[in-house]
XYZ file of C-alpha atoms in Angstrom:
413
model
C 0.000 0.000 0.000
C 1.208 3.474 -0.853
C 1.132 6.202 1.780
C -0.454 9.553 0.879
C 3.013 11.106 0.558
C 4.094 8.301 -1.799
C 0.940 8.771 -3.866
C 1.737 12.477 -4.228
C 5.257 11.683 -5.390
C 4.162 8.964 -7.812
C 1.421 11.214 -9.205
C 4.034 13.864 -9.993
C 6.331 11.307 -11.623
C 3.446 10.123 -13.828
C 2.537 13.679 -14.806
C 6.180 14.502 -15.547
C 6.424 11.332 -17.648
C 3.337 12.373 -19.630
C 4.602 15.901 -20.265
C 8.086 14.754 -21.282
C 6.514 12.275 -23.711
C 4.567 15.166 -25.296
C 1.163 13.509 -24.874
C -2.016 15.436 -24.127
C -4.062 14.434 -21.066
C -6.678 12.785 -23.294
C -4.155 10.797 -25.337
C -2.257 9.729 -22.239
C -5.478 8.645 -20.494
C -6.293 6.504 -23.509
C -2.798 4.993 -23.448
C -3.257 3.853 -19.837
C -6.849 2.695 -20.473
C -8.356 5.283 -18.157
C -10.955 7.997 -18.555
C -9.773 11.603 -18.704
C -11.915 12.358 -15.642
C -10.195 9.691 -13.551
C -6.771 10.837 -14.642
C -7.722 14.437 -13.842
C -8.556 13.269 -10.312
C -4.996 12.021 -9.920
C -3.745 15.442 -10.937
C -6.009 17.293 -8.511
C -5.813 15.113 -5.399
C -3.427 12.193 -5.691
C -4.081 10.907 -2.179
C -7.749 10.138 -2.985
C -6.732 7.656 -5.685
C -6.325 4.009 -4.634
C -3.015 2.152 -4.722
C -4.669 -0.295 -7.089
C -5.281 2.499 -9.629
C -1.640 3.554 -9.499
C -0.559 -0.064 -9.985
C -2.828 -0.260 -13.031
C -1.340 2.904 -14.560
C 2.212 1.644 -14.071
C 1.297 -1.765 -15.455
C -0.194 -0.204 -18.603
C 2.978 1.839 -19.028
C 5.108 -1.282 -18.420
C 6.828 0.617 -15.603
C 7.455 0.279 -11.871
C 7.928 2.783 -9.045
C 10.474 2.897 -6.241
C 10.434 5.456 -3.461
C 14.151 6.161 -3.746
C 16.509 6.746 -6.654
C 18.932 3.767 -6.880
C 21.798 4.314 -4.429
C 24.531 4.123 -7.101
C 22.843 6.877 -9.132
C 22.126 8.989 -6.058
C 25.833 8.881 -5.152
C 26.799 10.071 -8.630
C 24.210 12.871 -8.485
C 25.796 14.120 -5.261
C 29.230 14.021 -6.924
C 27.884 15.973 -9.894
C 26.360 18.512 -7.524
C 29.811 19.077 -5.968
C 31.641 19.212 -9.308
C 29.209 21.763 -10.753
C 29.632 23.925 -7.654
C 33.284 24.343 -8.714
C 32.424 24.362 -12.440
C 34.689 21.355 -12.956
C 33.520 20.902 -16.530
C 35.465 17.783 -17.467
C 34.512 16.027 -14.237
C 30.867 16.998 -14.800
C 30.946 15.432 -18.270
C 32.428 12.200 -16.929
C 29.930 11.942 -14.070
C 26.968 12.601 -16.396
C 28.229 9.868 -18.728
C 28.365 7.453 -15.769
C 24.867 8.442 -14.620
C 23.431 7.915 -18.093
C 25.123 4.523 -18.293
C 23.729 3.477 -14.909
C 20.233 4.719 -15.787
C 20.166 2.302 -18.735
C 19.796 -0.550 -16.245
C 16.691 1.049 -14.671
C 14.523 1.901 -17.683
C 11.565 0.017 -16.215
C 11.403 2.454 -13.267
C 9.436 5.652 -13.923
C 11.618 8.145 -12.038
C 14.728 6.798 -13.788
C 13.033 7.182 -17.174
C 12.294 10.828 -16.304
C 15.852 11.391 -15.100
C 17.192 9.922 -18.340
C 15.497 12.693 -20.337
C 16.966 15.367 -18.073
C 20.508 13.985 -18.222
C 20.339 13.609 -22.001
C 19.756 17.365 -22.171
C 22.330 18.215 -19.497
C 24.931 16.145 -21.332
C 24.328 18.255 -24.446
C 24.718 21.409 -22.349
C 28.229 20.432 -21.287
C 29.268 19.189 -24.717
C 27.478 21.684 -27.006
C 26.199 24.483 -24.710
C 22.666 23.265 -25.421
C 19.937 25.130 -23.507
C 16.430 23.996 -22.633
C 13.428 25.409 -24.492
C 10.820 27.517 -22.703
C 8.411 24.563 -22.632
C 11.032 22.162 -21.215
C 11.979 24.690 -18.529
C 8.346 24.999 -17.448
C 7.985 21.211 -17.277
C 11.150 20.538 -15.260
C 10.566 23.477 -12.891
C 7.055 22.248 -12.147
C 8.477 18.991 -10.794
C 12.035 19.884 -9.785
C 11.481 18.935 -6.139
C 10.536 15.258 -6.582
C 14.062 13.819 -6.782
C 15.689 15.145 -3.607
C 17.644 18.320 -2.748
C 20.776 17.838 -4.856
C 18.834 16.775 -7.939
C 16.390 19.649 -7.450
C 19.263 22.140 -7.423
C 20.799 20.627 -10.554
C 17.466 20.980 -12.335
C 17.028 24.564 -11.119
C 20.570 25.419 -12.223
C 19.952 24.216 -15.760
C 16.538 25.875 -15.938
C 17.549 29.357 -14.719
C 20.563 29.568 -17.028
C 18.438 28.322 -19.928
C 15.742 30.903 -19.116
C 18.245 33.718 -19.727
C 18.848 32.344 -23.220
C 15.098 32.293 -23.910
C 14.624 35.975 -22.930
C 15.038 38.305 -19.980
C 11.218 38.702 -19.593
C 10.881 34.918 -19.356
C 13.743 34.747 -16.831
C 11.935 37.352 -14.705
C 8.671 35.436 -15.007
C 10.374 32.197 -13.940
C 11.670 33.771 -10.732
C 8.230 35.247 -10.034
C 6.472 31.907 -10.548
C 9.059 30.038 -8.461
C 9.952 32.231 -5.446
C 11.779 29.233 -3.958
C 14.615 29.974 -6.403
C 15.618 32.999 -4.324
C 15.867 30.791 -1.229
C 18.244 28.171 -2.688
C 21.743 28.392 -1.206
C 23.515 26.553 -4.048
C 26.280 28.914 -5.233
C 25.822 28.458 -9.017
C 22.153 29.474 -8.648
C 22.959 32.335 -6.273
C 25.433 33.700 -8.830
C 22.695 33.653 -11.469
C 20.313 35.405 -9.080
C 22.947 38.056 -8.356
C 23.270 38.695 -12.097
C 19.474 38.945 -12.375
C 19.399 41.562 -9.604
C 22.062 43.504 -11.485
C 20.048 43.391 -14.739
C 16.936 44.505 -12.820
C 18.914 47.404 -11.253
C 18.035 45.947 -7.855
C 21.489 46.908 -6.648
C 20.781 46.713 -2.920
C 19.809 43.035 -3.144
C 22.635 42.388 -5.590
C 25.275 43.776 -3.211
C 23.885 41.918 -0.170
C 23.733 38.594 -2.028
C 27.141 39.303 -3.551
C 28.750 39.666 -0.133
C 27.300 36.279 0.871
C 28.604 34.643 -2.328
C 32.026 36.231 -1.918
C 32.334 35.122 1.713
C 31.238 31.548 0.983
C 33.491 31.297 -2.081
C 36.520 32.440 -0.063
C 35.712 30.082 2.829
C 35.402 27.087 0.490
C 38.311 28.121 -1.761
C 35.901 28.201 -4.699
C 37.881 30.287 -7.190
C 35.374 29.986 -10.034
C 32.426 31.235 -7.951
C 34.581 34.076 -6.625
C 35.384 34.906 -10.246
C 31.650 34.854 -11.109
C 31.020 37.252 -8.211
C 33.574 39.716 -9.623
C 32.195 39.247 -13.134
C 28.770 40.387 -11.945
C 30.212 43.242 -9.880
C 32.023 44.562 -12.967
C 28.637 44.850 -14.698
C 27.464 46.958 -11.754
C 30.624 49.094 -11.771
C 30.180 49.830 -15.496
C 26.825 51.426 -14.692
C 27.446 52.980 -11.261
C 31.138 53.122 -10.258
C 33.347 53.014 -13.380
C 36.419 54.056 -11.383
C 36.410 50.586 -9.742
C 36.339 48.542 -12.956
C 40.077 48.296 -13.459
C 40.790 46.964 -9.962
C 37.987 44.397 -10.264
C 39.362 43.180 -13.597
C 42.811 42.811 -12.046
C 41.270 40.638 -9.324
C 39.571 38.516 -11.985
C 42.870 38.199 -13.849
C 44.522 36.923 -10.664
C 41.786 34.311 -10.245
C 42.095 33.260 -13.895
C 45.743 32.346 -13.243
C 44.890 29.863 -10.480
C 45.418 26.155 -11.017
C 42.572 24.248 -12.695
C 40.711 27.448 -13.619
C 38.332 26.444 -16.463
C 39.896 27.185 -19.843
C 36.561 28.238 -21.340
C 36.169 30.874 -18.607
C 39.792 31.980 -18.943
C 39.430 32.460 -22.707
C 36.191 34.380 -22.241
C 37.762 36.630 -19.610
C 40.925 37.388 -21.577
C 38.748 38.488 -24.481
C 36.527 40.706 -22.318
C 39.470 42.190 -20.398
C 41.352 42.797 -23.633
C 38.403 44.668 -25.154
C 38.109 46.797 -22.007
C 41.827 47.714 -22.199
C 41.389 48.420 -25.902
C 38.592 50.907 -25.170
C 40.775 52.474 -22.458
C 43.540 52.827 -25.084
C 45.833 50.558 -23.048
C 46.783 48.795 -26.267
C 49.874 46.985 -24.974
C 47.947 45.251 -22.147
C 45.132 44.460 -24.561
C 47.622 42.999 -27.045
C 49.189 40.781 -24.370
C 45.739 39.507 -23.363
C 44.680 38.754 -26.932
C 47.897 36.811 -27.569
C 47.282 34.841 -24.361
C 43.794 34.075 -25.691
C 45.261 32.594 -28.868
C 47.402 30.204 -26.810
C 44.291 28.622 -25.261
C 42.274 25.861 -26.971
C 40.259 27.329 -29.823
C 36.463 27.706 -29.489
C 35.533 28.192 -33.146
C 36.765 30.017 -36.244
C 34.616 33.101 -35.534
C 36.217 33.554 -32.122
C 39.668 33.028 -33.636
C 39.123 35.643 -36.350
C 37.771 38.139 -33.812
C 40.868 37.756 -31.607
C 43.230 38.125 -34.575
C 41.371 41.246 -35.724
C 41.759 42.764 -32.243
C 45.491 41.930 -32.289
C 45.942 43.633 -35.672
C 44.042 46.684 -34.426
C 46.203 46.992 -31.273
C 49.418 46.542 -33.252
C 48.257 49.222 -35.654
C 47.694 51.648 -32.772
C 51.119 50.812 -31.313
C 52.674 51.208 -34.750
C 53.992 47.649 -34.603
C 54.411 45.757 -37.859
C 52.135 42.692 -37.757
C 53.716 39.301 -38.439
C 50.987 37.489 -40.354
C 52.976 34.247 -40.211
C 51.736 33.910 -36.608
C 48.166 33.520 -37.819
C 46.474 31.099 -40.139
C 45.274 32.368 -43.485
C 41.626 33.334 -43.276
C 38.957 33.803 -45.924
C 35.445 35.267 -45.660
C 34.073 32.118 -43.988
C 36.080 32.821 -40.837
C 34.261 36.084 -40.170
C 30.750 36.696 -38.868
C 30.346 39.915 -40.876
C 31.587 41.320 -44.173
C 32.832 44.460 -42.422
C 35.063 42.385 -40.109
C 36.504 40.574 -43.106
C 36.989 43.885 -44.910
C 38.873 45.350 -41.931
C 41.044 42.223 -41.720
C 41.935 42.589 -45.411
C 42.690 46.268 -44.784
C 45.283 45.353 -42.121
C 46.768 42.736 -44.459
C 47.209 45.351 -47.215
C 47.898 48.404 -45.047
C 51.704 48.367 -45.275
C 51.521 48.381 -49.077
C 49.111 51.327 -49.300
C 49.631 55.068 -49.148
C 47.465 57.138 -46.804
C 44.929 58.205 -49.434
C 44.696 54.589 -50.623
C 44.068 53.396 -47.067
C 41.200 55.859 -46.689
C 39.762 54.797 -50.032
C 40.029 51.132 -48.972
C 38.105 51.772 -45.737
C 35.468 53.780 -47.568
C 34.887 51.301 -50.396
C 35.499 47.881 -48.842
C 34.604 48.209 -45.153
C 32.073 50.978 -44.528
C 29.424 49.719 -47.000
C 29.216 46.436 -45.070
C 28.782 47.838 -41.547
C 25.625 46.547 -39.875
C 23.644 47.552 -36.813
C 25.599 45.028 -34.703
C 29.172 45.858 -35.780
C 29.955 48.015 -32.732
C 33.594 46.960 -32.261
C 34.367 47.260 -35.970
C 32.811 50.725 -36.089
C 34.871 51.762 -33.057
C 38.094 50.415 -34.571
C 37.552 52.294 -37.827
C 36.884 55.483 -35.876
C 40.164 55.098 -33.948
C 42.100 54.122 -37.082
C 41.012 57.380 -38.720
C 42.817 59.353 -36.008
C 46.094 58.493 -37.768
C 45.101 60.476 -40.844
C 45.193 64.185 -41.524
C 41.877 66.018 -41.840
C 41.369 65.615 -45.571
C 37.960 65.842 -47.213
C 37.966 62.042 -47.612
C 38.563 61.478 -43.897
C 35.903 64.024 -42.897
C 33.445 62.372 -45.280
C 34.036 58.955 -43.657
C 33.733 60.433 -40.144
C 30.480 62.126 -41.090
C 29.131 58.837 -42.398
C 30.108 56.993 -39.215
C 28.554 59.705 -37.060
C 25.300 59.555 -39.025
C 25.150 55.763 -38.667
C 25.697 56.084 -34.904
C 22.858 58.623 -34.683
C 20.587 56.353 -36.732
C 21.407 53.494 -34.369
C 20.484 55.558 -31.301
C 17.132 56.401 -32.887
C 16.499 52.701 -33.624
C 17.299 51.736 -30.027
C 14.889 54.344 -28.684
């Protein structure tokens, strides 16, 4: 006989199973040889349904139910929970692979079938940065608490980070519909919440939560979560206290040098820090950072081309002759935009062109391809023009850039 608490849990597992299978209530009721009205009763008040009815449902699904997740899988889930807390990406991948392998032996048990779907998605997140859809987030969040604390927090982690990729309004809605998210003390989720507060301009809550994250990260020697704290704080400084940005970035740089710091985070940071130094006209520091980025494992050809373009820009500002033998040869396919490719070709040809030819090159082969999103390219052209005397050609290009910037401001408003 099932207790009322067990009936509640089993009812949720059945409903989760239905939703993950994509079946409507009517179709699912037919599949388990039950009327829609009877199945609706299970959804409304699970404890009023007899154990015999639950046994019948499971039998028709060719499934069983156990009150606890198998001990071997539960142990691995706890290990994954710890590894994710330190963003140990490789360890997370290995643990998820072991969990998926172990779940194969329990495909007759309903909770294990449901967990299999979740871990299939989570595996893709760590291998391909795959995020859940809005519908999947809603489904998993509705039943996140039926597998135990650690599993609940893993589900919430994946859902909140996926919600940001759906849209900021949906992320806000998710937190409103699930106030328990703000009560979870799992650091990866708290870091996300801190970032949400920053986006919402709820700076008082952001700072208070940030101090908690910082203290806990220091106490547990969690360098990656301490880095995430500083990453969020920098976003706040950009808006409120720009004089503190540089010191915060130096602290992040120190953390990025620590042993076992995730390479993906290090590469991301070097790029961001380099672009900040570039905007501050600290071209030598920016150049050093971009070269360090190139030494790390490559993400994709678009990232590679972007880093090389930033290197060429910095070397141009420092009046350093670029050694193109250091870089691979790149064609249009390497670049996300035509303007980026045009600027790359400009740097390749620059040494062979006279000043008036350089201006003509920028005007004919780069400017026509600028799009709404080419902010960095537009900035780099603007700075490059400072090297030229105020000829009519230069003033014409500057006027065109200024007009495009004004048009962009109007579009944003």
